[in-house]
Coordinates of N, CA and C in Angstrom, one line a residue:
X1 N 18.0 -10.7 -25.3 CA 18.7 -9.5 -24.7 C 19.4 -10.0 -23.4
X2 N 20.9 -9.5 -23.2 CA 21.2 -10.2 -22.2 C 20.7 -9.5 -20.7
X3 N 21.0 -10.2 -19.3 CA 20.5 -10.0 -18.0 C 20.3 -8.1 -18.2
X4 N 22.0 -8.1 -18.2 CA 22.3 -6.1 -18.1 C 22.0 -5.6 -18.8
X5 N 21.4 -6.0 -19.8 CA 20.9 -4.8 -20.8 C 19.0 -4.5 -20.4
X6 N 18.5 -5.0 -19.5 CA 17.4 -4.8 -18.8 C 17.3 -4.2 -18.1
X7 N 16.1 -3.5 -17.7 CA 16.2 -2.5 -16.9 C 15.3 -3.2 -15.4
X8 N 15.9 -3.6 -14.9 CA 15.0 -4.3 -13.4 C 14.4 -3.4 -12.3
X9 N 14.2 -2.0 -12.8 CA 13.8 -1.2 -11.7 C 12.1 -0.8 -12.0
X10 N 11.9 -0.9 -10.7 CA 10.4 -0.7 -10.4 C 10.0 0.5 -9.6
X11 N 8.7 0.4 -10.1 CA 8.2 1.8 -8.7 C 7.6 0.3 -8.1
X12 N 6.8 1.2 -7.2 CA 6.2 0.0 -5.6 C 5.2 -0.5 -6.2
X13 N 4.7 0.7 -6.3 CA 3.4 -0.1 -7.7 C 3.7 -1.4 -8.4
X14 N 4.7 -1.4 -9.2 CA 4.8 -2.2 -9.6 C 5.6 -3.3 -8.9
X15 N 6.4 -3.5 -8.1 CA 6.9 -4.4 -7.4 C 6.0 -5.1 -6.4
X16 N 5.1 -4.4 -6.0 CA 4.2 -5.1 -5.3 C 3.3 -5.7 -5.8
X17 N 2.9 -5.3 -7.2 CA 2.0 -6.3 -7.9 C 2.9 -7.7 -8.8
X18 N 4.0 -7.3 -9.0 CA 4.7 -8.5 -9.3 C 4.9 -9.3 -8.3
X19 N 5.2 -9.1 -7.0 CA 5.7 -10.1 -6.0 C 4.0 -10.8 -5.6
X20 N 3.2 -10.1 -6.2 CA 1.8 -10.5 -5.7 C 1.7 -11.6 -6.8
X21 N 1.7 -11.2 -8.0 CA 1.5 -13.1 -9.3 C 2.9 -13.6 -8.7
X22 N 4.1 -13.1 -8.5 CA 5.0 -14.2 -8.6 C 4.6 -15.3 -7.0
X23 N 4.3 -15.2 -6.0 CA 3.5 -15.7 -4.9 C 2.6 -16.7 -5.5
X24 N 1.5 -16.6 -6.2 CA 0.0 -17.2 -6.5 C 0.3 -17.7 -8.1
X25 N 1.3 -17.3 -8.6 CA 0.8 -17.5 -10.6 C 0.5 -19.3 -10.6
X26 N 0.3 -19.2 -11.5 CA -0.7 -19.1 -12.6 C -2.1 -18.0 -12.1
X27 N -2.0 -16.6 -12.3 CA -3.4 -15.9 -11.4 C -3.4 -15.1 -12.8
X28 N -4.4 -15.0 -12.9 CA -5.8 -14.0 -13.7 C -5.5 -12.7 -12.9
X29 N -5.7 -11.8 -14.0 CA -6.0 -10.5 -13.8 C -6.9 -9.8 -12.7
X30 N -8.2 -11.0 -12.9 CA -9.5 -10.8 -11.8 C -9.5 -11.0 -10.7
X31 N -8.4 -12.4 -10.7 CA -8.2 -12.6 -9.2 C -7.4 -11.8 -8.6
X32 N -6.2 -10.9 -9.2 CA -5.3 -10.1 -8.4 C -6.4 -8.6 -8.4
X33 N -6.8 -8.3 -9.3 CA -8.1 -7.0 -8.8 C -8.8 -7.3 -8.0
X34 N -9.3 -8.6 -7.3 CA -10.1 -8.9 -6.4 C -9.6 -8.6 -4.9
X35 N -8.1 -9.4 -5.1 CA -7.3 -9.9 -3.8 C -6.9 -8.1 -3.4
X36 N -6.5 -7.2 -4.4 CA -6.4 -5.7 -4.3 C -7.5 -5.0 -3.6
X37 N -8.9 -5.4 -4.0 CA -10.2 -4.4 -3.7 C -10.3 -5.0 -2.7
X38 N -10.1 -6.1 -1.8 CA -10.0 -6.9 -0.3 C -9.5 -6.3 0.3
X39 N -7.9 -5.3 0.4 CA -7.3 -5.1 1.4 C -7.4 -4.1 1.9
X40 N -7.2 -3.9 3.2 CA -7.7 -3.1 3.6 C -6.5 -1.6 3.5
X41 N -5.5 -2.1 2.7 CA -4.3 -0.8 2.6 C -4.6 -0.3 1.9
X42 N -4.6 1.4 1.9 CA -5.5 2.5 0.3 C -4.1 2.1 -0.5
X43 N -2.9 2.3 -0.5 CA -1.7 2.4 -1.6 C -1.6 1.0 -2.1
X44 N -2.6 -0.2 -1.8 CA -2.7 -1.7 -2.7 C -3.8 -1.1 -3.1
X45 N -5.1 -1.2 -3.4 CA -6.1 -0.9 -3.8 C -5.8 -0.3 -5.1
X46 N -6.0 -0.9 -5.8 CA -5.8 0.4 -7.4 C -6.9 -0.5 -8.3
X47 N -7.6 0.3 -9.0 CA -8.3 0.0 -10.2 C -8.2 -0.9 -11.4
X48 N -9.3 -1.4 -11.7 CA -9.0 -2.7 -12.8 C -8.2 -1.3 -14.1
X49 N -9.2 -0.4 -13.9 CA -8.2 0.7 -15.2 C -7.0 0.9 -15.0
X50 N -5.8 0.6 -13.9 CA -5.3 0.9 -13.8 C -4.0 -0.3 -13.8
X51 N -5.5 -1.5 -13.2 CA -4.3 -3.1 -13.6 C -3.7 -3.3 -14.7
X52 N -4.8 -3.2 -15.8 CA -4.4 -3.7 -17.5 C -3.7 -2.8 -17.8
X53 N -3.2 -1.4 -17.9 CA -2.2 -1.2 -18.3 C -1.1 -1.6 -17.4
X54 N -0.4 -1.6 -16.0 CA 0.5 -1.9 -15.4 C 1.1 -3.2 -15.8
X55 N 0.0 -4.4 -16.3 CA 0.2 -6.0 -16.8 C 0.7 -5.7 -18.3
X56 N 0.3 -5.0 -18.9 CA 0.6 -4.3 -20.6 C 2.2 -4.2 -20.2
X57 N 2.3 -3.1 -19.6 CA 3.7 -2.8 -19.6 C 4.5 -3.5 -19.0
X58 N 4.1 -4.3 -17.9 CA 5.1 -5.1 -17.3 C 5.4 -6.3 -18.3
X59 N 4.4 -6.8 -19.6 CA 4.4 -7.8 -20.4 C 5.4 -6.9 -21.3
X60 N 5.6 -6.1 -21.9 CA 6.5 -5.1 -22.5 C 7.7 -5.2 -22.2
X61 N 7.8 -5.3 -21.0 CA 9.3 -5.4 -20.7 C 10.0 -6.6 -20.7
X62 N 8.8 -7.7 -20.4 CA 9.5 -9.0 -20.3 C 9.8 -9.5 -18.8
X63 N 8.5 -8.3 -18.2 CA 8.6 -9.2 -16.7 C 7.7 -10.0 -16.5
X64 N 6.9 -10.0 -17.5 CA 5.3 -10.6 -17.4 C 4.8 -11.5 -18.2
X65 N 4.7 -12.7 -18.2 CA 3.8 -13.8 -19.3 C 2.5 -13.5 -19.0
X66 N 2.0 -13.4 -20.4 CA 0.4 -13.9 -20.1 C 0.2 -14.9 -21.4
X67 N -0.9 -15.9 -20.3 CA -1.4 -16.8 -21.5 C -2.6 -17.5 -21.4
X68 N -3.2 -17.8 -22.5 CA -4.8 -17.6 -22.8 C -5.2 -18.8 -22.3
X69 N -6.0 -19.5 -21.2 CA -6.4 -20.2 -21.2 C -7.6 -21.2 -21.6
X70 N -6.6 -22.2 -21.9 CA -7.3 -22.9 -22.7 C -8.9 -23.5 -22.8
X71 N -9.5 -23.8 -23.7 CA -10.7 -24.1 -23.5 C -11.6 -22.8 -23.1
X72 N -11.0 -21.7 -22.6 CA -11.6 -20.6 -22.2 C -12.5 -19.8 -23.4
X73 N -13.1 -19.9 -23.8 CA -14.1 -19.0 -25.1 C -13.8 -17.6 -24.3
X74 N -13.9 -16.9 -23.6 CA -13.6 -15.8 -22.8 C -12.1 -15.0 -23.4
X75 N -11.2 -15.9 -23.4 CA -9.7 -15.7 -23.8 C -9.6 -15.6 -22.6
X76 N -9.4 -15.9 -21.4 CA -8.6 -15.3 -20.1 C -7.3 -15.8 -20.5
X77 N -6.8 -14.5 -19.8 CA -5.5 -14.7 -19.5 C -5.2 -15.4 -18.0
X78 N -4.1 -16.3 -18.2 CA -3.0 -16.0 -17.1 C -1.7 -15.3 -16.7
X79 N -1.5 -14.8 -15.5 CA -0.2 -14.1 -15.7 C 0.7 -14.6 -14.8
X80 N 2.4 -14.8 -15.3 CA 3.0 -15.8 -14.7 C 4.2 -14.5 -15.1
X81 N 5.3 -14.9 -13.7 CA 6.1 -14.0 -13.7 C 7.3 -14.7 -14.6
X82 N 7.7 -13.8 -15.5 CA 9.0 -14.5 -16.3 C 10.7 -14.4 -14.9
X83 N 11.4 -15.1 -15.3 CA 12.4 -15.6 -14.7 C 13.2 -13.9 -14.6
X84 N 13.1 -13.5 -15.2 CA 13.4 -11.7 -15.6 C 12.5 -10.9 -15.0
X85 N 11.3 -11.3 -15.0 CA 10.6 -10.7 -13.4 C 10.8 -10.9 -12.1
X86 N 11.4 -12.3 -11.7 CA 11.4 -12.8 -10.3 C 12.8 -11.6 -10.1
X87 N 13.7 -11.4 -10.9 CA 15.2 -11.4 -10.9 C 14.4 -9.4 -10.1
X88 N 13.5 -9.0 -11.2 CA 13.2 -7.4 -10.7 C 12.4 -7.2 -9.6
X89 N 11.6 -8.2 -8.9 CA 11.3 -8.2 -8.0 C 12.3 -8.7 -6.9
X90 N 13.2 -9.2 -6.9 CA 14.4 -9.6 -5.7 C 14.8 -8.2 -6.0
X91 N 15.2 -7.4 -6.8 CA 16.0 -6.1 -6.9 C 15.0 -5.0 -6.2
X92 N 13.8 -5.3 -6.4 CA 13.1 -4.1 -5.9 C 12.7 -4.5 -4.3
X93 N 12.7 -5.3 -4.1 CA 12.4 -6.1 -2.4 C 13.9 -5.3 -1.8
X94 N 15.0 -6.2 -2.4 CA 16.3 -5.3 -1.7 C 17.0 -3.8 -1.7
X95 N 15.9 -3.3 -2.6 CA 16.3 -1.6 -2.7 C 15.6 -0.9 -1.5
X96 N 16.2 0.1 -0.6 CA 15.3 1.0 0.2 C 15.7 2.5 -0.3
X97 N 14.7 3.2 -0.8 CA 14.5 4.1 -1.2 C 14.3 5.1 -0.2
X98 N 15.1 6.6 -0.5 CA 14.7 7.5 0.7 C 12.5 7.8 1.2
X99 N 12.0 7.6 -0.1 CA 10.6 7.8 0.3 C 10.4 6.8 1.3
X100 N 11.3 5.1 0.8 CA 10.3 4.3 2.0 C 10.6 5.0 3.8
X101 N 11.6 5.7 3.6 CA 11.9 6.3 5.7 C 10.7 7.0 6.1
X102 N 11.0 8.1 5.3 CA 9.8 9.4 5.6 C 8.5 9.1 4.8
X103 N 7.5 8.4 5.2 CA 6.5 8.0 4.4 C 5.6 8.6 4.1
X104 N 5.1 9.2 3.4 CA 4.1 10.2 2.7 C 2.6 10.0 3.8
X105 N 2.8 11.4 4.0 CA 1.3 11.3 5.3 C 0.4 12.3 5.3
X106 N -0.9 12.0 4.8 CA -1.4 12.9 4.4 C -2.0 13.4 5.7
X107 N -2.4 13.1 6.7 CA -3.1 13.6 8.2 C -1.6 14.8 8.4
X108 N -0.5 14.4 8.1 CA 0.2 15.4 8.5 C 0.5 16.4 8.1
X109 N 0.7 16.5 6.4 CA 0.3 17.0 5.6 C -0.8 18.4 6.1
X110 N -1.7 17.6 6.4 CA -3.4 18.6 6.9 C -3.1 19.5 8.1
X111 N -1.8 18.9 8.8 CA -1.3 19.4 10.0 C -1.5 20.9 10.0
X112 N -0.3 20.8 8.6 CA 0.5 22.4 8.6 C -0.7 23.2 7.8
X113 N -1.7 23.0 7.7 CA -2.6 24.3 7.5 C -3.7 24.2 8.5
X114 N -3.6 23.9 9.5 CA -4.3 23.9 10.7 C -4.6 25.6 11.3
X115 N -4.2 26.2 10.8 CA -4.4 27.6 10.8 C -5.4 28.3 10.5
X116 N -5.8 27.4 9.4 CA -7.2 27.8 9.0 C -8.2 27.4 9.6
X117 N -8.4 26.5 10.4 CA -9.3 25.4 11.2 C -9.7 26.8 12.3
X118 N -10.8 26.7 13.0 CA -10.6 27.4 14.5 C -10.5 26.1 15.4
X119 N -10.2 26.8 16.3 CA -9.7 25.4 17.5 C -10.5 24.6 17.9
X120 N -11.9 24.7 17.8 CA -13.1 23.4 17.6 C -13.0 22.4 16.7
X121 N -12.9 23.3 15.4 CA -12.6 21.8 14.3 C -11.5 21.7 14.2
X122 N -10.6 21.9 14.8 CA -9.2 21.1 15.1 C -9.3 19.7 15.9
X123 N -9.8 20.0 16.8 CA -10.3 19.6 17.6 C -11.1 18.3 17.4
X124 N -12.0 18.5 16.7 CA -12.9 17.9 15.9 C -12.5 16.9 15.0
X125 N -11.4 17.6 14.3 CA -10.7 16.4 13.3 C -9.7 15.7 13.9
X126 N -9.3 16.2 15.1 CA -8.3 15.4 15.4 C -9.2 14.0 16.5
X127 N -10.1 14.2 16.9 CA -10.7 13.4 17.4 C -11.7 12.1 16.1
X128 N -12.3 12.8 14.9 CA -12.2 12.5 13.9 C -11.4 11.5 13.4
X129 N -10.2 11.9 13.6 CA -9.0 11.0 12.8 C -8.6 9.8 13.7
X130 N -8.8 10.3 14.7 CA -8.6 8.9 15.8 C -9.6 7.5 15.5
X131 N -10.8 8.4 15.4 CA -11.7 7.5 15.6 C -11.7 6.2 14.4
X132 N -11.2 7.0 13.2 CA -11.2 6.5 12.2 C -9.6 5.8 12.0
X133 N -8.7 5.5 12.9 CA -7.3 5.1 12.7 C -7.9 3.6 13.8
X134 N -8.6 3.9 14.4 CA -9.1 3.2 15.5 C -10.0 1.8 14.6
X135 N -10.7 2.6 14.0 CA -11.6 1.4 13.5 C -10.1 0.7 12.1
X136 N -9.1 1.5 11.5 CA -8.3 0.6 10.6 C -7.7 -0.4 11.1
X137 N -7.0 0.3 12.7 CA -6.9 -1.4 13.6 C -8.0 -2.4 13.3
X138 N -9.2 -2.2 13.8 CA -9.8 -3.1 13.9 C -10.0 -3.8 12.5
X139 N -10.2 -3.4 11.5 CA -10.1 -3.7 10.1 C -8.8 -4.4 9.6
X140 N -7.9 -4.2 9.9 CA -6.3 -5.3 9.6 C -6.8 -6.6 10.8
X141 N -7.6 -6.2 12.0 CA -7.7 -7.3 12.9 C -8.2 -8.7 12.2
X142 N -9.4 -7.6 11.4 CA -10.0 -8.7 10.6 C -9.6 -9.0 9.7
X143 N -9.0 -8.5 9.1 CA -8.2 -8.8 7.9 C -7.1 -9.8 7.7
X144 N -6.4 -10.0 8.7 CA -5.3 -10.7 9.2 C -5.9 -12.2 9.2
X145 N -7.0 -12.1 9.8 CA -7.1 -13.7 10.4 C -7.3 -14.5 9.0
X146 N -7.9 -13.4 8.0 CA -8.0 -13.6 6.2 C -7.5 -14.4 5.5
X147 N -6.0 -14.1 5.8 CA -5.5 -13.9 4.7 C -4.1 -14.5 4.7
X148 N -3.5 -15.1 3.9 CA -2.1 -15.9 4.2 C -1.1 -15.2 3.1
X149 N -0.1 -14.3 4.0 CA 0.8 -14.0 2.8 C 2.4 -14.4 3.6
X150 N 3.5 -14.8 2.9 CA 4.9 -14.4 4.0 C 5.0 -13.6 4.8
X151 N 5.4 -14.1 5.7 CA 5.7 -12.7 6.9 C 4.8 -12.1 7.6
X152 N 3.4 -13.1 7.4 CA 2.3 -12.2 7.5 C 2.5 -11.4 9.0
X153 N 3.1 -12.2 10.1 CA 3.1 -11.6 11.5 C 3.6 -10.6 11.3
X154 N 5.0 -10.1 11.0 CA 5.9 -9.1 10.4 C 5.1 -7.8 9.8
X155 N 4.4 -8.5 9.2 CA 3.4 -7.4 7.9 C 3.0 -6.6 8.8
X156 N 1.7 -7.5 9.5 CA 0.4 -7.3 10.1 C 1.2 -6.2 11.4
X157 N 1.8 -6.3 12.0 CA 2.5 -5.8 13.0 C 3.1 -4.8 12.5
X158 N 4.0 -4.4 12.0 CA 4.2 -2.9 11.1 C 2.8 -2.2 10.9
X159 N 1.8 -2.3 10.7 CA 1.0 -2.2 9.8 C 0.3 -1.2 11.6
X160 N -0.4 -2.4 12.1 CA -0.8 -1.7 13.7 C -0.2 -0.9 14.5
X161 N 1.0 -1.1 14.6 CA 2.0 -0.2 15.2 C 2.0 0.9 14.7
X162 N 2.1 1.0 13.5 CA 2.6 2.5 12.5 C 0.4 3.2 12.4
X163 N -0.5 2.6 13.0 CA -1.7 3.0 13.0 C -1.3 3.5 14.9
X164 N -1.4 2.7 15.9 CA -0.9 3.2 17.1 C 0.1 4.5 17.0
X165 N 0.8 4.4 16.3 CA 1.7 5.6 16.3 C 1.1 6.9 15.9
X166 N 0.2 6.8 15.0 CA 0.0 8.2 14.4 C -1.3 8.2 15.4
X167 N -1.8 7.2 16.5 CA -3.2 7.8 17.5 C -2.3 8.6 18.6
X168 N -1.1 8.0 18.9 CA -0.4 8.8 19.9 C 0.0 10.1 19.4
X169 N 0.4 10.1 18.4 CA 0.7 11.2 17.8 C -0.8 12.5 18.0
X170 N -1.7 12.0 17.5 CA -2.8 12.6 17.5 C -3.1 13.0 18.6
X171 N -2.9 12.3 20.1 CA -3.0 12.2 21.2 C -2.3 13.4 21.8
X172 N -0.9 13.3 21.8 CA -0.5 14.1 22.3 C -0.3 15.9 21.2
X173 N -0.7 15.8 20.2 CA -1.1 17.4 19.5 C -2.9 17.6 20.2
X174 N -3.6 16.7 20.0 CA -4.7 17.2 21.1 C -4.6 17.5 22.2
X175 N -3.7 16.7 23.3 CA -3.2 17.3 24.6 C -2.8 18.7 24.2
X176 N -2.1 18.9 23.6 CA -1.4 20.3 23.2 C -2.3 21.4 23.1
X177 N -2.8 21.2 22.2 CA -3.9 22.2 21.8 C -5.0 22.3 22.8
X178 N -5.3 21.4 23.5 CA -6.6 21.6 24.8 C -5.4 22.4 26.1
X179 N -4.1 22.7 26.3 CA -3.2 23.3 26.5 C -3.1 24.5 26.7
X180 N -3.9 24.9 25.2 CA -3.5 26.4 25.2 C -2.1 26.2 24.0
X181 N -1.2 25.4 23.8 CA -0.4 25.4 22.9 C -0.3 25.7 21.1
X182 N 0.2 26.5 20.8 CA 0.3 26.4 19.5 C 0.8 25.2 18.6
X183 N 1.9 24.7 19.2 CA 2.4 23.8 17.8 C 3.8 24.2 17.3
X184 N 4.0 25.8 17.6 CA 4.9 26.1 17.0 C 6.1 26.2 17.9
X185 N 7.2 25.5 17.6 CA 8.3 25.6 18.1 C 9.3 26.6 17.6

């Protein structure tokens, strides 16, 4: 089938796990569910029930080799990105999608029914939430010194900053509300 008659588009899901064998291949299934259950990001983290079909389908399309290694009585596979994968992974690296700007936030999310809270456990969770954005710094700290991927400074740095951002953020709606302020503009 020729290049354009393929369909090269991915969700992140799957772009991110392709760019992850196309990086390391020749890699096993176990090793990429391992290298996943390590990180410390919840949107990498996904389930071995969840690997085998995403590898099914991406082998479906023709973005994905697997092959049985030899000598193995197990059957392991390897999975190795076909030349039609690398091509859907450069397309999904150079796509920006409106979701990637405004990023799905669930603390903020919880914001807008803060109505129901009384102003203690607002309070409460908002100091809550710090505490716990606080220790994710420290967890990429560790994580970082881990782990070798491209760009890792780039990565790692997005990653803390956009955790700093949402304690400031927290920061100044607690200032707010110890205030006397609503929230509502």
């Amino acid at each position: 089938m020729p290049l354009a008659d393929h369909d090269l588009t991915l969700t992140d899901h799957e772009g991110t796990f392709l760019a992850l064998v196309l990086r390391i291949q020749p890699v096993t299934a176990y090793l990429v569910s391992k290298i996943y259950d390590g990180s410390p990001v919840s949107n990498f983290n996904t389930s071995k029930g969840k690997i085998y079909p995403l590898i099914r389908r991406l082998a479906e399309r023709g973005l994905l080799e697997k092959q049985t290694v030899a000598g193995d009585a197990r059957g392991t596979e390897q999975l190795s990105c076909t030349a039609l994968g690398e091509d859907a992974v450069r397309a999904w690296v150079r796509e920006i999608r409106p979701g990637h700007l405004l990023l799905e936030d669930p603390l903020r999310t919880k914001v807008q029914s803060f109505d129901l809270l009384t102003e203690r456990e607002r309070i409460d969770w908002i100091l809550e939430a710090k505490d716990r954005l606080t220790a994710q710094i420290e967890g990429l700290e560790r994580y970082e010194e881990g782990v070798s991927v491209p760009f890792k400074a780039f990565v790692h740095d997005n990653a803390v900053r956009s955790l700093r951002a949402r304690i400031a953020w927290l920061d100044a709606m607690l200032s707010s509300l110890l205030r006397g302020e609503s929230g509502d503009h």
